[in-house]
Structures are given as C-alpha cells and as structure tokens.
Coordinates of C-alpha atoms in Angstrom, one line a residue:
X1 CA 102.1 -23.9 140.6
X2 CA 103.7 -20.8 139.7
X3 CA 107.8 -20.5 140.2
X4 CA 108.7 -17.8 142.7
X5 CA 111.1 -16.3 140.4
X6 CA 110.2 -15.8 136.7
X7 CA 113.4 -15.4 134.0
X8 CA 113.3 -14.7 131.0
X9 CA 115.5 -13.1 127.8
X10 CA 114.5 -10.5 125.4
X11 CA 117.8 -9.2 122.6
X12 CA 120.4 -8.3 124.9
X13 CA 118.2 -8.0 128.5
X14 CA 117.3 -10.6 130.6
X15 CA 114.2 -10.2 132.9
X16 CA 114.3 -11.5 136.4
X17 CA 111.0 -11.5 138.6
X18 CA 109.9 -11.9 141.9
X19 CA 106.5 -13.6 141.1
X20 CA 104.5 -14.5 144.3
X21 CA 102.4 -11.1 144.1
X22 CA 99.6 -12.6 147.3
X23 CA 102.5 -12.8 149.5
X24 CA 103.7 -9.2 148.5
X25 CA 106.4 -11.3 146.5
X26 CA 107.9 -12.3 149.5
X27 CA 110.8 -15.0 148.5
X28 CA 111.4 -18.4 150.2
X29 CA 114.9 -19.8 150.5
X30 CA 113.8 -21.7 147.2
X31 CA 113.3 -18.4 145.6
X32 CA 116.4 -16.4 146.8
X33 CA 118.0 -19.3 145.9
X34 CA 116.4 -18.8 142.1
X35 CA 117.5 -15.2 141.9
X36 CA 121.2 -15.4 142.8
X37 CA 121.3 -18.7 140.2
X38 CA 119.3 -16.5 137.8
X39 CA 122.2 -13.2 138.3
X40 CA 124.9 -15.8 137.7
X41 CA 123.2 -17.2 134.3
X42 CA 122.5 -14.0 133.1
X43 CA 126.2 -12.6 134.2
X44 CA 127.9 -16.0 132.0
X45 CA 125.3 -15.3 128.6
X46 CA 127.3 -13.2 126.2
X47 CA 124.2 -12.1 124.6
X48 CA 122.7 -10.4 127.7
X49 CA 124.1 -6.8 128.4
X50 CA 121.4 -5.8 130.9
X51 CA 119.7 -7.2 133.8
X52 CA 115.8 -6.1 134.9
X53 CA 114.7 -6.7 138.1
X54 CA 111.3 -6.4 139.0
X55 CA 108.4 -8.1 140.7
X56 CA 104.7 -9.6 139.7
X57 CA 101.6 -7.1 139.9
X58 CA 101.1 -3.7 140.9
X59 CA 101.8 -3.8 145.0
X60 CA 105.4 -5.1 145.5
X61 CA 108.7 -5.2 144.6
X62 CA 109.4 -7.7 146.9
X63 CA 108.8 -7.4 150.6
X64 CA 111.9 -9.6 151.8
X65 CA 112.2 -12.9 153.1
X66 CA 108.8 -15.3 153.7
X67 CA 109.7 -14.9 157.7
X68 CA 106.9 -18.3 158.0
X69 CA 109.3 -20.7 155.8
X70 CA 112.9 -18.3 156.2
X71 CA 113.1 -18.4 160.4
X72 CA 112.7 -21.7 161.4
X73 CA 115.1 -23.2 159.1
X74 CA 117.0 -20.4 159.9
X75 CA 116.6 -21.1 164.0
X76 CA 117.2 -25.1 163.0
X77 CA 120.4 -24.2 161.8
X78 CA 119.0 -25.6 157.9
X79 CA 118.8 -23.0 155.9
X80 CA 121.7 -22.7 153.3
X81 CA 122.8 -19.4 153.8
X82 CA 125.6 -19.5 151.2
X83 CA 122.5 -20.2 148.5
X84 CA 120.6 -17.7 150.3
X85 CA 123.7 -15.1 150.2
X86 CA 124.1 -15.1 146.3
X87 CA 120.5 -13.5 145.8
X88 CA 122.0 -10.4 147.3
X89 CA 125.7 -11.1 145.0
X90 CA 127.1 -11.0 148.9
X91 CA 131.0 -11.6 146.6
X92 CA 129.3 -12.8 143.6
X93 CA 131.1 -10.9 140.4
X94 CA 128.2 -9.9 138.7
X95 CA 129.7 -7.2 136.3
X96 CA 126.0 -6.7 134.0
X97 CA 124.3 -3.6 135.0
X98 CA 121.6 -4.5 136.9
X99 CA 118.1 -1.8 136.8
X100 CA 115.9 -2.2 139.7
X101 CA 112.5 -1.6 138.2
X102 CA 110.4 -0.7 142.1
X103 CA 107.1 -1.3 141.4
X104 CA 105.8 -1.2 144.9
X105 CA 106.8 -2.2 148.6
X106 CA 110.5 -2.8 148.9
X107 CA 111.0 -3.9 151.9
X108 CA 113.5 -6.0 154.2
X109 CA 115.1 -8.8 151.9
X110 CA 113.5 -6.4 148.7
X111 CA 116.1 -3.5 149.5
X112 CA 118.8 -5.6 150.5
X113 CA 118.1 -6.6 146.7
X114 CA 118.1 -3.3 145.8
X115 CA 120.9 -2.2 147.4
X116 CA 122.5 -4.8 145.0
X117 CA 121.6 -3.1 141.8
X118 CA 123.0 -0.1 140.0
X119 CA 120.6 1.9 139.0
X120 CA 117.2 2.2 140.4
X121 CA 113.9 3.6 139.1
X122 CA 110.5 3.6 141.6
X123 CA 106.8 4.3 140.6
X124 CA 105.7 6.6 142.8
X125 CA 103.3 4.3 145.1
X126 CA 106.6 2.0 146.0
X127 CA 107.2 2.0 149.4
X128 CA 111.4 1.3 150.7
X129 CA 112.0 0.1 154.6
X130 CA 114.0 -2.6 156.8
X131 CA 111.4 -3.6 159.2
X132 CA 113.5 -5.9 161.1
X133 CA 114.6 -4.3 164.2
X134 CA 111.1 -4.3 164.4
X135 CA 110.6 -7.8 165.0
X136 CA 114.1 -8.2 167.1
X137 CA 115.8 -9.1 163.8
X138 CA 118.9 -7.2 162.4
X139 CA 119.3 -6.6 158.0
X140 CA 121.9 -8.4 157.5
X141 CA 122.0 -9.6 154.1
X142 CA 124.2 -6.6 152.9
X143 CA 122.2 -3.5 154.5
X144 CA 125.0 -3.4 157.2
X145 CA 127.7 -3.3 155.1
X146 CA 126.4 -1.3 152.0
X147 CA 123.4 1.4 152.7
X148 CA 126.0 3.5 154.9
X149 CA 127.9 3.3 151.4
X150 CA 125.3 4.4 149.4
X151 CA 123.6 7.0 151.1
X152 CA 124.6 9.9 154.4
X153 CA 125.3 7.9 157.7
X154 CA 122.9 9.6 159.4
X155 CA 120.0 8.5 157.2
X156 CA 121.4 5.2 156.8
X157 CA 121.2 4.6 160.8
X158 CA 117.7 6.1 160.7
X159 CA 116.6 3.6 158.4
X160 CA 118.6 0.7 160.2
X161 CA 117.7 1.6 163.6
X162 CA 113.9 2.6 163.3
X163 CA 112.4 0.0 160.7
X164 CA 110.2 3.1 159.5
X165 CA 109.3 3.1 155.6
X166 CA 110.0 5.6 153.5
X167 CA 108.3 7.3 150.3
X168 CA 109.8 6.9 146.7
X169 CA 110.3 10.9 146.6
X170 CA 112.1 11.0 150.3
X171 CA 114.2 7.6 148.7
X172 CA 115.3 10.0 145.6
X173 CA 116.1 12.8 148.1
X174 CA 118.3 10.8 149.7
X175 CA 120.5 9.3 147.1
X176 CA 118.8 5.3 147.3
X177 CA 117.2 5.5 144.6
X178 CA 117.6 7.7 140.5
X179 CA 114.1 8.6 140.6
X180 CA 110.2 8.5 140.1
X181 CA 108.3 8.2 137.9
X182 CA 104.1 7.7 137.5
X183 CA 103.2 3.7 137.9
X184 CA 102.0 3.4 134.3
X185 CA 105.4 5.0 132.8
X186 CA 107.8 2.7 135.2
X187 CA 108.6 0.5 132.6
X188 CA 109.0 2.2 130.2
X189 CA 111.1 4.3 131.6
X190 CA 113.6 1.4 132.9
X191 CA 113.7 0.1 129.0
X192 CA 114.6 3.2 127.6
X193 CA 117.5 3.5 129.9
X194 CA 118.2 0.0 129.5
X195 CA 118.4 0.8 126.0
X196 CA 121.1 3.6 126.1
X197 CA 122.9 0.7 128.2
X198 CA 122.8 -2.0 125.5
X199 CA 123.7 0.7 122.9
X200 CA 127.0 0.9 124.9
X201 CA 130.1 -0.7 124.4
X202 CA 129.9 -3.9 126.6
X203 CA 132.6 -4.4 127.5
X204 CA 133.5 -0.6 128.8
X205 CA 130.4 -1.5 130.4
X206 CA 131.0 -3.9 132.4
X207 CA 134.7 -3.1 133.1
X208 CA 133.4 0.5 134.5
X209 CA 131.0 -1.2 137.1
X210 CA 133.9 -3.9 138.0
X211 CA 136.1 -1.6 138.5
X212 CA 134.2 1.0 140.6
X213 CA 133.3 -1.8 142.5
X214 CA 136.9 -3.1 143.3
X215 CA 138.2 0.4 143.6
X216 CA 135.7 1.6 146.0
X217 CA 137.5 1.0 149.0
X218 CA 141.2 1.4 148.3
X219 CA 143.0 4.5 149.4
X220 CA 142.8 7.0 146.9
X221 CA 146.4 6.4 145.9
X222 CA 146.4 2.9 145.5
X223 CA 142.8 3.2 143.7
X224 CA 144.5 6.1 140.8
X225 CA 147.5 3.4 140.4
X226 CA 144.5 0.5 140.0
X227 CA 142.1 2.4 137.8
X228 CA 144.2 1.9 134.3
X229 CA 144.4 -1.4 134.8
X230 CA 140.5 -2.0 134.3
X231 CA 140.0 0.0 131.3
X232 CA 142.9 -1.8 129.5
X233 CA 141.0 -4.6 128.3
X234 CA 138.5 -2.0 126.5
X235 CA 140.9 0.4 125.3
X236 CA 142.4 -2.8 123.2
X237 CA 139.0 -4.2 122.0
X238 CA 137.6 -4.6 118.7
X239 CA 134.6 -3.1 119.9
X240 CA 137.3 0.4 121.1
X241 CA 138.5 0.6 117.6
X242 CA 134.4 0.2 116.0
X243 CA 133.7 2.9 118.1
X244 CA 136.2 5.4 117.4
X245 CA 135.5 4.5 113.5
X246 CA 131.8 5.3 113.9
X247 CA 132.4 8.6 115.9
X248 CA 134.8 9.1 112.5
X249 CA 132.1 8.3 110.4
X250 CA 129.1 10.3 112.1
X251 CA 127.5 7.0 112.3
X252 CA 126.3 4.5 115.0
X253 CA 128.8 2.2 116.4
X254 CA 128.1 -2.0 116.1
X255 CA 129.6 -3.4 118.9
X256 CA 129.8 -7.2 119.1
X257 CA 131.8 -7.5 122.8
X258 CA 134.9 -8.1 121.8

C-alpha cells in the first residue's frame, strides 16, 4: 500500500508529497502526521536548501483533512493534535524556504498547508477554498491566525465566512498566491525558482525568512532595533566573504553554508 506522504531528496531540494490522488490527496492523522515529521527532517539536513510541496496526479493539491478517519477521533477526544499541528509548522521553526507547487484543488487542511509556505505557484486548473463553515466546522489549523496576515481583511473574512472556492487567477489577484502558470509548465516553473533559491547564500537564506517571521509582529521600533541582530550571523560567514570575492571576481559564488 502506498504511504500518504511521499519524501524524497534531489542536490539541495527535498520533495514532499501528498500521495493519496483517489481521495483528492486528502491526508489522515497518519499523514499530517508524515508531513510535519517530513518539514522537520528536511529543516535538520544541511544539504537541503529548499523544500517542494506538492501532491500525486493531476486534480489535487490536497483537499484537507480525510473528515471520515479526522472527526471521530477528533469527537473521541484521540486524535493527537500536537502531531497533527506540526503539518501546518503551528511554532515549528522551519527556516527552509518552502515552494507550494498547487497542482489542483487546495482546499480546507490543503490551504492551511499553503498558508504555511513562502512562496506559492498554481497551475491554472487549481482550485483554493475553506469549506468548513460549510459543514458547521471552523479552519482552525492556522487560517484564523494567518490568512488575515497574508492577504486584505475583507477578502480574508469572505473566504473564512462563506466556504466559497476561489480560481488560481482571483488567488493571484488577491495576494495568496505568486502566480499561474499552464498545468504542463507548473513544475517547471517551481524548479527554476527553486533553483535561483539554492544558488543563494543559505544561510542569508534562511536567516531572512527567520527573521521576517519573528519580526512580523513587533512594533516597528522594537522590530528596526531586532532586525541587525538576524543578519549578523550571515554578514560573519564564510559563505559572506565567498560572496563578496565572487562579485570581485565577476564570477559565480560557491557557497558551502557556513
């Protein structure tokens, strides 16, 4: 039997996939529990620079939680929401860039995903939503807390409040997702940005999405005073002074994370 979550590494990107493509890639608590265990092993390999989330076969993304095996564990008080939790990296300090590659419905537990990851590229069939106040069921793994960060609170609460789906072009208008692309270009569109990423310094990398991150919420005057702090460890790197000898030396940089 197929896992519901496939992983696997290629040079400095690791591939994590929703893989249950007759359920619409919908994930049980065994899989959720896969993806945030899968984030945390590709966030400890030094070799991996970028993370690429996808899902199995040409109709979803993934379509949220498997509400057949998710709500009566949930109702019976047995379902180990902690484990459940890290699939969304509800506090989990994953500092890798992680590019949602949207190859079809997103939906529910799918954009809470989403909403996870930092940048997000949609074939143009992919379909975003949070259905649940449909069924009398509120988003709450992250949705609450971090769509009416991402995008104008007035869209945010239409999306929250009316469970109605929304095209990949009226996501891009919106700010949810970078953009669209054809179905057949999708991934090659993600790895070519994922390339620029891994061509990067890693660690200004990953320092610049920790410290947006931490920063986001502190006044503006406490968050100037923080900022320096984070890009300390980069300015001092080996990798900082490779970097300023290649742009010396018209040529590329070879940057080896530290």
């Amino acid at each position: 039997m197929e896992p519901p979550v496939l992983y696997k590494k290629e040079g400095n990107k690791a591939y994590i996939t929703f893989n249950r493509p007759k359920a619409l890639n919908a994930m049980t608590p065994e899989g959720f529990e896969m993806i945030g265990r899968y984030f945390l092993e590709a966030q400890n390999d030094d070799d991996i620079r970028v993370i690429i989330l996808t899902g199995t076969g040409d109709k979803a993304f993934c379509s949220g939680a498997d509400l057949k095996e998710t709500i009566p564990l949930l109702l019976e008080g047995k379902l180990d929401q902690e484990k459940t939790e890290s699939a969304m990296l509800k506090n989990i300090p994953v500092w890798k860039p992680i590019i949602a590659a949207v190859n079809g419905f997103c939906l529910a537990g799918g954009m809470e995903i989403l909403e996870a990851t930092d940048i997000r590229i949609a074939a143009d069939e992919a379909r975003f939503g949070l259905p649940e106040p449909k069924w009398s069921i509120m988003a709450a793994a992250g949705s609450l807390v971090r769509l009416v960060r991402q995008i104008p609170y007035c869209r945010a609460m239409e999306i929250l409040l009316t469970g109605e789906q929304l095209t990949a072009q009226e996501a891009k208008e919106i700010g949810l997702i970078n953009r669209v692309v054809a179905k057949e270009q999708l991934m090659e569109e993600v790895e070519r940005v994922a390339e620029i990423i891994c061509n990067n310094g890693p660690i200004a990398v990953q320092s610049t999405k920790k410290a947006v991150l931490r920063l986001l919420n502190l006044p503006m005057d406490l968050a100037f005073r923080e900022e320096w702090s984070y890009s300390e460890e980069a300015f001092k790197s080996e990798d900082s002074r490779e970097g300023i000898r290649a742009f010396i030396e018209k040529r590329s940089p070879n940057f080896i994370g530290k």
